[in-house]
Coordinates of C-alpha atoms in Angstrom, one line a residue:
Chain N
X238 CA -45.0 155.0 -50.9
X239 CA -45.7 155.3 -54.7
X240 CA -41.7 155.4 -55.6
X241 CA -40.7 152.7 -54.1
X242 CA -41.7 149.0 -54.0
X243 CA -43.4 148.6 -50.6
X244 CA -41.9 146.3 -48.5
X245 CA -43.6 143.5 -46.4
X246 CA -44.3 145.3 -43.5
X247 CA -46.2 148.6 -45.5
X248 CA -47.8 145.7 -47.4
X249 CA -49.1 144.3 -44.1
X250 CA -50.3 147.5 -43.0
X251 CA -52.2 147.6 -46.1
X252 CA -53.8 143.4 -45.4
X253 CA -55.0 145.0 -42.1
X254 CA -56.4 148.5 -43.3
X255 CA -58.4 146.8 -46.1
X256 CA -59.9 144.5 -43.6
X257 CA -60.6 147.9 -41.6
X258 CA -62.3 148.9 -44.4
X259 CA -64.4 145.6 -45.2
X260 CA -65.5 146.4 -41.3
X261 CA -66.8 149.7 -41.8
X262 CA -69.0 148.6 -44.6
X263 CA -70.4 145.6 -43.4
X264 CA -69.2 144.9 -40.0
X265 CA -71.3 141.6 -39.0
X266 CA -70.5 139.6 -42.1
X267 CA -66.9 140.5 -42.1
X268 CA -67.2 139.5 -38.4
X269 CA -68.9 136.5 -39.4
X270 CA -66.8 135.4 -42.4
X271 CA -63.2 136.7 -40.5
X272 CA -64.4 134.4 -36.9
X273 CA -65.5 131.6 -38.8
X274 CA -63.5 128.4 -38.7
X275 CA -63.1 128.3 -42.5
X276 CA -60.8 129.5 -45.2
X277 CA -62.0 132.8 -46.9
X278 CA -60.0 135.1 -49.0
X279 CA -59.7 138.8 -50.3
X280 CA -58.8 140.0 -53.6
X281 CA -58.0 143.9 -54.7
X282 CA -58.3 144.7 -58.0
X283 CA -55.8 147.4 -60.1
X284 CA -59.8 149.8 -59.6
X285 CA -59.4 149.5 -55.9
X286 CA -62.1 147.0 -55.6
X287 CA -61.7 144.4 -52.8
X288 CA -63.4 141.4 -52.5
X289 CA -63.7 138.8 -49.4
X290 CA -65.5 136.1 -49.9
X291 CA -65.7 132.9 -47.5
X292 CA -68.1 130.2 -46.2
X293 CA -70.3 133.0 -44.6
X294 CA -71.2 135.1 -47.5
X295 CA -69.3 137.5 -49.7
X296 CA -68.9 141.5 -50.0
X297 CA -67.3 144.0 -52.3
X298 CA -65.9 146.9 -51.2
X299 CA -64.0 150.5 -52.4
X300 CA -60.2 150.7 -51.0
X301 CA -58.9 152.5 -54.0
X302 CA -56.9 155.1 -51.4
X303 CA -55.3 152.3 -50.0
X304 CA -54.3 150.6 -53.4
X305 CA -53.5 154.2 -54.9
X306 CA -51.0 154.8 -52.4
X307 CA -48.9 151.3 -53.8
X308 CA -49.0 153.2 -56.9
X309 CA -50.4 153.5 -60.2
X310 CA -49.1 151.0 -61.5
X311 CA -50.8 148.5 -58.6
X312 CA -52.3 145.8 -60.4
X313 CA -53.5 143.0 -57.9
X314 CA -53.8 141.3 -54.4
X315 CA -54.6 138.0 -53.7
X316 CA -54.6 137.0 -49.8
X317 CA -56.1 133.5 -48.8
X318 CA -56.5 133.3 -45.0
X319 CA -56.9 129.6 -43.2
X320 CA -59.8 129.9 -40.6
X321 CA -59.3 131.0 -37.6
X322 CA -57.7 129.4 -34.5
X323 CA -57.4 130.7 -31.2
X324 CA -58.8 133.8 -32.5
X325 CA -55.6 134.3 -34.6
X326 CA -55.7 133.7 -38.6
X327 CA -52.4 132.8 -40.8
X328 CA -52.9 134.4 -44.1
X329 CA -50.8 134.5 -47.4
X330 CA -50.3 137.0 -49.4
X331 CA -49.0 138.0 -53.4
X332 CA -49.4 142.1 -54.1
X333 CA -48.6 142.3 -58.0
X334 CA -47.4 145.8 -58.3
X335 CA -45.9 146.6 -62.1
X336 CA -44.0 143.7 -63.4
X337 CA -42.5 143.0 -59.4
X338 CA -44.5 140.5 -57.0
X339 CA -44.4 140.8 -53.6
X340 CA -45.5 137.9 -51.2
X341 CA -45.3 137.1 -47.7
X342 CA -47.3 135.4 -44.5
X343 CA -48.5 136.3 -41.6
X344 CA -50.9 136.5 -38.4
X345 CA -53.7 138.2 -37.9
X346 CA -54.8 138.5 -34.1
X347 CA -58.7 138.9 -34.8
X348 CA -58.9 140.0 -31.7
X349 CA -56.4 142.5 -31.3
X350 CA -57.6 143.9 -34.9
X351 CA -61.2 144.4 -33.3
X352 CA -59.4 146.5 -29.9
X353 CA -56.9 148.1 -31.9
X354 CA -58.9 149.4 -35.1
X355 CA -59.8 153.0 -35.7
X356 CA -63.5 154.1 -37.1
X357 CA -67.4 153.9 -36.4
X358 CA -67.2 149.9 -36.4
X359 CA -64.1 149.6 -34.2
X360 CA -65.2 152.0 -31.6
X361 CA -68.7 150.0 -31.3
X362 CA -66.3 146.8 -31.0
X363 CA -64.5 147.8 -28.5
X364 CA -67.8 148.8 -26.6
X365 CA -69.5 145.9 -26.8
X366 CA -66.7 144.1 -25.3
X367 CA -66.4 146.4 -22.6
X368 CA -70.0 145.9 -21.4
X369 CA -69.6 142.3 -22.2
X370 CA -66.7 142.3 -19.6
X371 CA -68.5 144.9 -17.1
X372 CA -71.9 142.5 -17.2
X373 CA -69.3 138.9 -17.2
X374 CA -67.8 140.5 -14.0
X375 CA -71.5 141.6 -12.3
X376 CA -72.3 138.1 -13.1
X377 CA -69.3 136.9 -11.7
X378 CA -69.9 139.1 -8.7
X379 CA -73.8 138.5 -8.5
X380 CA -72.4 134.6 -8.5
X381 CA -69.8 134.9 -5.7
Chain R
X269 CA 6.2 118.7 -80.1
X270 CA 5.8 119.1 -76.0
X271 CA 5.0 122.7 -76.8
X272 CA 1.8 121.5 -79.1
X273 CA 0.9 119.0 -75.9
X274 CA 1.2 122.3 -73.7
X275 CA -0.9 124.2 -75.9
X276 CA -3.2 121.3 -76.9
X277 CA -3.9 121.2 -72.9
X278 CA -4.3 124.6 -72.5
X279 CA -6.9 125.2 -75.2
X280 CA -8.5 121.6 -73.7
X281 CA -8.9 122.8 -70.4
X282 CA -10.0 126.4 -71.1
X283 CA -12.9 124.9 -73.4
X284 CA -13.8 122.8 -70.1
X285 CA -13.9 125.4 -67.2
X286 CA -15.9 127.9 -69.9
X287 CA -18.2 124.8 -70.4
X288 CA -18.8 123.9 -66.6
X289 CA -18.3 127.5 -65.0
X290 CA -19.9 129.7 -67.2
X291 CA -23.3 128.2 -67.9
X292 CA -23.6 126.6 -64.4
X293 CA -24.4 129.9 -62.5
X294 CA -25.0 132.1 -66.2
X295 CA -28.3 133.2 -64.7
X296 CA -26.7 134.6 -61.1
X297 CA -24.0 135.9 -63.2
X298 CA -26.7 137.8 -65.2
X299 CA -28.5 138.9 -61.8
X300 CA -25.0 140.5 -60.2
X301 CA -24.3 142.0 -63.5
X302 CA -27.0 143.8 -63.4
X303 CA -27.4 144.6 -59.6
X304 CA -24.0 146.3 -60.0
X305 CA -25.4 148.2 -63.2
X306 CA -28.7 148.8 -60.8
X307 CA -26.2 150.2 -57.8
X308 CA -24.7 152.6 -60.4
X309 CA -27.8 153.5 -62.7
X310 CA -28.8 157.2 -62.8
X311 CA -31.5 156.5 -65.6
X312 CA -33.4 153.5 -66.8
X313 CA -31.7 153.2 -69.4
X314 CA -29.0 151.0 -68.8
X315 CA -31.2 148.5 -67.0
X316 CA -33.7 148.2 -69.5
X317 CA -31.9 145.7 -72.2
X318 CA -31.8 142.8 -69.4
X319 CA -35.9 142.7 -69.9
X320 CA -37.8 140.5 -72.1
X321 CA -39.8 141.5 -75.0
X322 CA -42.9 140.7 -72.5
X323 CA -41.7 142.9 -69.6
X324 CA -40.6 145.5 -71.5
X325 CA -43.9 146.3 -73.3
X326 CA -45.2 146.2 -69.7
X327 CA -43.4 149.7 -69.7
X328 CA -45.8 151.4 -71.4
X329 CA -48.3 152.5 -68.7
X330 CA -44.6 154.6 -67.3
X331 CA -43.9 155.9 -70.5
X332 CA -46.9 157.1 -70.6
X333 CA -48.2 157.7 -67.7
X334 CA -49.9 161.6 -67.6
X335 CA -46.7 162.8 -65.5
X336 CA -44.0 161.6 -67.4
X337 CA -41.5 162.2 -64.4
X338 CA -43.4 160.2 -62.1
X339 CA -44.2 157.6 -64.2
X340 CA -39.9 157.2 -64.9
X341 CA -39.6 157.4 -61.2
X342 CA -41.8 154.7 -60.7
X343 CA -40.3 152.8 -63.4
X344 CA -37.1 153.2 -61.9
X345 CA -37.7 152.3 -58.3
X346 CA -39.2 148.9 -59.8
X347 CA -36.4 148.5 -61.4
X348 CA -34.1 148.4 -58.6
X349 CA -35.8 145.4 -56.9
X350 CA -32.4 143.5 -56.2
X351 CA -31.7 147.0 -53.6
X352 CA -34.5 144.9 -51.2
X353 CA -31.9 142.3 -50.9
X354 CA -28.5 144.2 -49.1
X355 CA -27.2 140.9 -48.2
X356 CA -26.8 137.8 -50.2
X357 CA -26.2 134.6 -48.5
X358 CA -27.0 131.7 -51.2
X359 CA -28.4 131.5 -54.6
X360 CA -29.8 128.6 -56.9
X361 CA -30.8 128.3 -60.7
X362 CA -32.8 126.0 -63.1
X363 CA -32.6 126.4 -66.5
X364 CA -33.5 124.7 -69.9
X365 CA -32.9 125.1 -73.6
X366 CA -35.4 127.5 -73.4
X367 CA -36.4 129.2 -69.7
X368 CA -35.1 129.7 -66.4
X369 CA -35.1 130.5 -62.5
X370 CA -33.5 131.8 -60.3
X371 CA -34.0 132.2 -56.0
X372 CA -31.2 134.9 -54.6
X373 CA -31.8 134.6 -50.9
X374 CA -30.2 136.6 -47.7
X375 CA -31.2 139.7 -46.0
X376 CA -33.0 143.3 -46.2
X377 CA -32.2 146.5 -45.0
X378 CA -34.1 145.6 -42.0
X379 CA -32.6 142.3 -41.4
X380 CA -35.5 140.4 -42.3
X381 CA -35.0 137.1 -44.7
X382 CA -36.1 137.6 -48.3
X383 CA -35.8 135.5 -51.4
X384 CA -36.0 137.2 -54.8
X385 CA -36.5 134.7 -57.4
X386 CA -36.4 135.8 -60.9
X387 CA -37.8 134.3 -63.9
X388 CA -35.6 134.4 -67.1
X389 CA -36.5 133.6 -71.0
X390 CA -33.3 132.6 -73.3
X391 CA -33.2 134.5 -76.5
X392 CA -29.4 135.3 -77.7
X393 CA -28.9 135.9 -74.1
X394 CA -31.0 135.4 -70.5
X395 CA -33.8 138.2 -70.2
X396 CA -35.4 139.0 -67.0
X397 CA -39.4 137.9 -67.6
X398 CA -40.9 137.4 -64.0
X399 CA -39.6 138.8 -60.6
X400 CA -40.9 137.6 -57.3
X401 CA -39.7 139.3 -53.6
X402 CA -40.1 136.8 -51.0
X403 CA -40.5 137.7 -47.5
X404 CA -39.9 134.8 -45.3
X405 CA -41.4 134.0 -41.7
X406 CA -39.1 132.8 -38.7
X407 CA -39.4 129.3 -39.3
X408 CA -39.2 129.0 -43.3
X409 CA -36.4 128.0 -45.1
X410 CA -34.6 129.3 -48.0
X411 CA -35.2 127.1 -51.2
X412 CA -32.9 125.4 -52.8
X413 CA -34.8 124.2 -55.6
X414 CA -36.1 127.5 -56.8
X415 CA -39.7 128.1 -57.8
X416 CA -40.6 131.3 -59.9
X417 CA -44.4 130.9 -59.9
X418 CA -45.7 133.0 -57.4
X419 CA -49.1 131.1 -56.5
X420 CA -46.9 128.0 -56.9
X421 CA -44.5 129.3 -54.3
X422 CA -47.0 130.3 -52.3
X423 CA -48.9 126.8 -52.3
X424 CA -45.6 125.0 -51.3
X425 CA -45.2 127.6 -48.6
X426 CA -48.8 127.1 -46.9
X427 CA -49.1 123.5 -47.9
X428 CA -48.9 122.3 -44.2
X429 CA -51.4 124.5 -42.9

């Protein structure tokens, strides 16, 4: 990616492996500040350093692979997300990479991010959830 | 004596259309000028003298970045930001005495809706200063009064949220 401008859909992939990332290292408050009905937003430094902060708390993290792979000469994120509804956040976003801007909206299916995502974090997410749905339908069943 | 009128006319009207055409879309006119020198460019070089002092000292960290080809490279590809746009469909400019702006809207390579506004600083002629690639969701408009402010932009865009 690092020789040509990335476009808004390698930009996006970026948003959502970030927040991957802010999930591996501290999966209950990004939970907590990602479900919450509030605003919160993240900002990447040009060191790789992401920060989310919102109502719930806020956490700094390492992505420096991800922001390395924009290129060297990646200088800043700024993403502001708008609380979540329906489990689904709209988020803007402006990546300053060299002298060029990039910026672009979108939706982020909290939901889908928590079944979808890969590592340690994910993998327990997704458990939970099954056993949330194999004890909702015993209960179900038991209630029947 | 109808030969002076003729003329007089002539030179009257020539002044005119260089006074309303020229300056009306003079920063467009600046942006296709050098998209066609970006579609023929095999170097920097012949984009660079369209940058402002401010942008242009910006291109240090390529010069001299530790692997000189990659840093040109990189330089380059940044330098070719009107290729996101393969499509244009409308453009619109402000301008003063002094500075500029420009919104070049249509289509990418993948068909999705982009606006590239581009900030511009007058010296003896309009220099490039800020560039901003816009990429639009299904229900946003294009603008038509052209904002080259990213955060700006990006407050009118989520202002209803």
């Amino acid at each position: 990616m690092s020789n040509n401008t990335p476009n808004e859909v390698q930009l996006k992939v970026k948003v959502f492996k970030i927040l991957e990332i802010a999930y591996k290292n501290n999966g209950e408050l990004t939970a907590n500040i990602v479900r919450s009905k509030h605003p919160f937003t993240l900002t990447v430094t040009s060191s790789g350093t992401a920060t989310l902060t919102g109502k719930a708390g806020n956490m700094t993290f390492n992505v420096s692979e991800e922001t390395n792979s924009i290129g060297f000469d990646f200088k800043f994120a700024s993403l502001q997300f708008f609380g979540s509804q329906n489990g689904q956040l709209r988020y803007s976003a402006t990546f300053t990479i060299g002298f060029t801007s990039v910026s672009f909206r979108g939706i982020f299916d909290i939901e889908k991010f928590i079944l979808e995502c890969s590592g340690l974090v994910c993998i327990a997410a997704r458990l939970m959830r099954e056993r949330k749905n194999k004890i909702d339908a015993a209960i179900q069943g038991h209630t029947k | 004596m109808k030969l002076l009128f003729a003329f007089m006319f002539l030179a009257f009207t020539t002044v005119n259309l260089s006074a309303d055409e020229s300056p009306r879309n003079i920063l467009y006119s600046t942006y296709n000028e050098y998209s066609l020198k970006v579609n023929k460019a095999k170097t920097v070089l012949p984009l660079l003298r369209y940058y402002s002092d401010e942008i242009y000292n910006s291109f240090d960290i390529y010069f001299k970045h530790s692997n000189l080809k990659e840093g040109i490279n990189t330089l380059f590809s940044r330098l070719k930001f009107t290729t996101h746009l393969t499509q244009v469909s409308e453009h619109h400019e402000i301008k003063n005495n002094k500075t500029g702006c420009l919104v070049v809207s249509g289509t990418s390579a993948e068909k999705k809706r982009i606006s590239i506004y581009v900030g511009f600083v007058k010296t003896s002629s309009w220099l490039i200063n800020d560039i901003n690639i816009e990429y639009l969701e299904d229900n946003e408009e294009y603008l038509k009064a052209p904002i080259c402010d990213a955060e700006e932009l990006m407050k009118k865009r989520t202002k209803n949220w």
